[in-house]
JSON list of C-alpha atoms in Angstrom, two decimals:
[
{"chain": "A", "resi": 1, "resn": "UNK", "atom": "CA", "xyz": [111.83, -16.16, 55.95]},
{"chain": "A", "resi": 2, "resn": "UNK", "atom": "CA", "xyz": [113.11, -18.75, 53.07]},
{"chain": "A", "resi": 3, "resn": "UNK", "atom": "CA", "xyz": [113.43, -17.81, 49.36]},
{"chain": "A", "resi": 4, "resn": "UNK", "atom": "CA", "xyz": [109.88, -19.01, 47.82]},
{"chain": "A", "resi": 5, "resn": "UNK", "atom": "CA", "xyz": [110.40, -21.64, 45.43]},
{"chain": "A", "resi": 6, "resn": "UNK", "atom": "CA", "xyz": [110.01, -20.88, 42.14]},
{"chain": "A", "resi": 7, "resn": "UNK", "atom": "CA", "xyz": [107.06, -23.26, 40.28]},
{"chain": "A", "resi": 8, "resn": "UNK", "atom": "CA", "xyz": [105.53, -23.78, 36.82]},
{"chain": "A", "resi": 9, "resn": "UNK", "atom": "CA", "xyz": [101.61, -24.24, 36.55]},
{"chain": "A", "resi": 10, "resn": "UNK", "atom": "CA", "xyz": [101.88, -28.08, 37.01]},
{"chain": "A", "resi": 11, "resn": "UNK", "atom": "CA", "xyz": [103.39, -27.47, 40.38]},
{"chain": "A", "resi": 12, "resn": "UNK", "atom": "CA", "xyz": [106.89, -28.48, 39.13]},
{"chain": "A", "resi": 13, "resn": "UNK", "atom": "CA", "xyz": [109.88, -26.75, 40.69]},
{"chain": "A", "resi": 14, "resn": "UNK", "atom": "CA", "xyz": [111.89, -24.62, 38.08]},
{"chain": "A", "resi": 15, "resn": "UNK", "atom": "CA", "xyz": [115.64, -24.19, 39.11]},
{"chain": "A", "resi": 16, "resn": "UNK", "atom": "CA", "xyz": [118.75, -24.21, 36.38]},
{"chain": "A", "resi": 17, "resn": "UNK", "atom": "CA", "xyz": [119.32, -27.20, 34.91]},
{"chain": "A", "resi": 18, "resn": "UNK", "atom": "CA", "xyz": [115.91, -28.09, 34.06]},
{"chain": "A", "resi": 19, "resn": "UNK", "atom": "CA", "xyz": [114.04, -28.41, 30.44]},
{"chain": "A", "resi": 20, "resn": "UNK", "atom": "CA", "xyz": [111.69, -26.49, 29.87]},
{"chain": "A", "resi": 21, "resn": "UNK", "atom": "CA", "xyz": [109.14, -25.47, 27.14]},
{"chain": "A", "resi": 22, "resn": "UNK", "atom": "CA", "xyz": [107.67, -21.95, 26.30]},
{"chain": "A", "resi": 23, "resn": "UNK", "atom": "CA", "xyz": [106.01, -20.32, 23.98]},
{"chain": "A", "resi": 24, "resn": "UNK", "atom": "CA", "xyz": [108.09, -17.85, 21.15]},
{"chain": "A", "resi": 25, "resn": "UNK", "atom": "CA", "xyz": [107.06, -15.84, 18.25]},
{"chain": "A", "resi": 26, "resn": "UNK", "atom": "CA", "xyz": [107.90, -16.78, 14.84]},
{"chain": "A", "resi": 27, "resn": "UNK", "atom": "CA", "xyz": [106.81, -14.02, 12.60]},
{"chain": "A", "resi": 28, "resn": "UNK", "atom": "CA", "xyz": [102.49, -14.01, 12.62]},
{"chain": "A", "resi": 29, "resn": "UNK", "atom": "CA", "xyz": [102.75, -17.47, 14.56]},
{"chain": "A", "resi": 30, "resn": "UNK", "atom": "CA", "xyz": [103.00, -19.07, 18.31]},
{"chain": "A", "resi": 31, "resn": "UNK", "atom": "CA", "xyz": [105.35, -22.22, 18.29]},
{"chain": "A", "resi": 32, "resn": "UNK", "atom": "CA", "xyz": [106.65, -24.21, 21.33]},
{"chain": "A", "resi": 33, "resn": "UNK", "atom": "CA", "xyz": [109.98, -23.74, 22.07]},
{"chain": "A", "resi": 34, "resn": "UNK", "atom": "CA", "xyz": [112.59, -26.55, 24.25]},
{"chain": "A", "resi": 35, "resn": "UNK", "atom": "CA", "xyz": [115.43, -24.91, 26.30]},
{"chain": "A", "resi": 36, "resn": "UNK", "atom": "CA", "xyz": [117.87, -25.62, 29.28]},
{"chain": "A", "resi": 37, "resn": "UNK", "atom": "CA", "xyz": [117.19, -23.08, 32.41]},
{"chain": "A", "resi": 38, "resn": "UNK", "atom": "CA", "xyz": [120.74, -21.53, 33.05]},
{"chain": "A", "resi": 39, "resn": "UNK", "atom": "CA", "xyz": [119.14, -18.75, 36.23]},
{"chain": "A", "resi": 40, "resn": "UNK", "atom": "CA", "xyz": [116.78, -17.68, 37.50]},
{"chain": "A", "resi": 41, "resn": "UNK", "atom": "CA", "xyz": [115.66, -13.73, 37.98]},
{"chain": "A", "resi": 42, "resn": "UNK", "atom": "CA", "xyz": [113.11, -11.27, 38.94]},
{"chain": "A", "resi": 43, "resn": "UNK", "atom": "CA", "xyz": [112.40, -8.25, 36.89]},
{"chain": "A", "resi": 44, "resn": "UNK", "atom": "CA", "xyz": [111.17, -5.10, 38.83]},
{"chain": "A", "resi": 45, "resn": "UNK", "atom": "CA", "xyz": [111.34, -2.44, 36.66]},
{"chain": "A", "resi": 46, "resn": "UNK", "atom": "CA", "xyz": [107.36, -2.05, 36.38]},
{"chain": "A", "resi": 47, "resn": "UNK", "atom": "CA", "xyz": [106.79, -1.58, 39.53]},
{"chain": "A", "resi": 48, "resn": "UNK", "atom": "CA", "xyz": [105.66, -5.88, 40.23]},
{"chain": "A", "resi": 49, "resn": "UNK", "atom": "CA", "xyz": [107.86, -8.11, 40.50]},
{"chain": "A", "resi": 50, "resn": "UNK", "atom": "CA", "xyz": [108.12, -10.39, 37.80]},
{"chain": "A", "resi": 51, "resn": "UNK", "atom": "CA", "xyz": [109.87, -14.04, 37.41]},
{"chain": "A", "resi": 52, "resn": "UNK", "atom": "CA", "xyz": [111.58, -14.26, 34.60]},
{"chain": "A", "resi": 53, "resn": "UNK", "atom": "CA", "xyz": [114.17, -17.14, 33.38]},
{"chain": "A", "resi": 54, "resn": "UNK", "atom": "CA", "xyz": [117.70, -17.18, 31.74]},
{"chain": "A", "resi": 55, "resn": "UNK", "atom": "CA", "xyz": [117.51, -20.07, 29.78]},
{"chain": "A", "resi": 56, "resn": "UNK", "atom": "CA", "xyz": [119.64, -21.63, 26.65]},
{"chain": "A", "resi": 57, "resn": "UNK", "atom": "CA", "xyz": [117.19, -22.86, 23.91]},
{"chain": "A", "resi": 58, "resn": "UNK", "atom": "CA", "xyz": [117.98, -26.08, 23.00]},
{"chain": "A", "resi": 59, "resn": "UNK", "atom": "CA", "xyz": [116.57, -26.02, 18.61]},
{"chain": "A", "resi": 60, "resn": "UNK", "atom": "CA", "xyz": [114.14, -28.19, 19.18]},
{"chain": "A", "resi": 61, "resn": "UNK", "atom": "CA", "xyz": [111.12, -26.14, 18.12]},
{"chain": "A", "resi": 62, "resn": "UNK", "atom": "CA", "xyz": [107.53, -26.65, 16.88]},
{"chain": "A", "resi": 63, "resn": "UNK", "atom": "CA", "xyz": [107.04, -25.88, 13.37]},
{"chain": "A", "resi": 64, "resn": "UNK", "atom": "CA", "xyz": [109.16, -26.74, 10.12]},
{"chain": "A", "resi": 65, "resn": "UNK", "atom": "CA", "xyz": [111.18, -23.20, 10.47]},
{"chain": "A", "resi": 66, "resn": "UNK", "atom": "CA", "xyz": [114.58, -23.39, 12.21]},
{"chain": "A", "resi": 67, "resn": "UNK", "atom": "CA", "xyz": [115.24, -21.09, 14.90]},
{"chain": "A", "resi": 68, "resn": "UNK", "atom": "CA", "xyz": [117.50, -18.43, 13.70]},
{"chain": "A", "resi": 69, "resn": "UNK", "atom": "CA", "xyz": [119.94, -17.94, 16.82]},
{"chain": "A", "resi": 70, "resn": "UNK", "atom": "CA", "xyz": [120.83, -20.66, 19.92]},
{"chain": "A", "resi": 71, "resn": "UNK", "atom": "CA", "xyz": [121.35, -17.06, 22.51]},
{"chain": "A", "resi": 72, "resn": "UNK", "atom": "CA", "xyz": [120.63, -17.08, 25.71]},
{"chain": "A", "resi": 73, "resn": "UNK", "atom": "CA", "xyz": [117.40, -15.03, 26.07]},
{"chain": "A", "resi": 74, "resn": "UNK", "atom": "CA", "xyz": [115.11, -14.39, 29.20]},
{"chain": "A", "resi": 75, "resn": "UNK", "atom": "CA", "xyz": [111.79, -14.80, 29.22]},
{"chain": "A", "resi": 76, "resn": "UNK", "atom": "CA", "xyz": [108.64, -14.26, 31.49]},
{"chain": "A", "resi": 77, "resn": "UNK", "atom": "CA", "xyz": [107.96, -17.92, 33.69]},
{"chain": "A", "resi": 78, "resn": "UNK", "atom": "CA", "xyz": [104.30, -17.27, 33.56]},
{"chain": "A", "resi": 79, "resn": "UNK", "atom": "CA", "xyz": [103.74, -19.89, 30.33]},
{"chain": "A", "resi": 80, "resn": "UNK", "atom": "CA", "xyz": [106.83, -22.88, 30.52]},
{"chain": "A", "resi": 81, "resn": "UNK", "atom": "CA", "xyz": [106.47, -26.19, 31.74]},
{"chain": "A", "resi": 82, "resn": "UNK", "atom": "CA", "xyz": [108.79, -28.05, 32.77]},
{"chain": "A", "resi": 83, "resn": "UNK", "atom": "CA", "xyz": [109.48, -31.12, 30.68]},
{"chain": "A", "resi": 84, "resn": "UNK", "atom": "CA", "xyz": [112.86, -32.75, 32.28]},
{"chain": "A", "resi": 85, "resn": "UNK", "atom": "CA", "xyz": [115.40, -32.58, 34.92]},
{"chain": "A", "resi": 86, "resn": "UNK", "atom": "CA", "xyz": [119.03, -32.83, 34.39]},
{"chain": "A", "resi": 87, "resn": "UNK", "atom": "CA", "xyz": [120.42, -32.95, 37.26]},
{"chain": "A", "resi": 88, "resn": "UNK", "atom": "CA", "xyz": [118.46, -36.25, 38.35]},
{"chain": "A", "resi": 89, "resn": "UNK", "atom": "CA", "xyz": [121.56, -37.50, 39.42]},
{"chain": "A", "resi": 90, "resn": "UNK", "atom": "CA", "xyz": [122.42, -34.95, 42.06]},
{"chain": "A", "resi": 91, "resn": "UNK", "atom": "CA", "xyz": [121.86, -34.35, 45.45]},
{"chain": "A", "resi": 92, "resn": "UNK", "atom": "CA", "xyz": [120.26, -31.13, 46.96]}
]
């Protein structure tokens, strides 16, 4: 059997080199955060696997706060949408 493709809840394909947008935590608040998907991963370690994303935020972030730190973080790929492709240009 093939690898199951990996989609958010618009039916988009996430794969690296995509934008996406998620939700983050910024102290008592939810904002909408931008990033660039770098990998993706499954987490196991409950028992369920779970999708989750590497992804490189971008800074562009609801809210008038800045975003602290430009890390790579992983998140869960139950809440982002994807927003824009990158790699338009390229061939699969």
């Amino acid at each position: 059997m093939g690898k199951a493709r990996l989609t958010d809840f618009t039916g988009a394909e996430i794969r690296p080199g995509v934008v996406i947008a998620y939700p983050t935590r910024q102290g008592n608040v939810v904002r909408n955060s931008e990033a660039v998907v770098l990998e993706t991963l499954s987490d196991r370690s409950t028992g369920r696997v779970v999708p989750m994303l590497k992804v490189k935020p971008t800074g562009r972030d609801s809210g008038f706060i800045s975003r602290k730190t430009l890390a790579v973080q992983s998140v869960a790929a139950k809440h982002v949408v994807v927003i824009a492709d990158t790699n338009q240009g390229e061939s699969k």
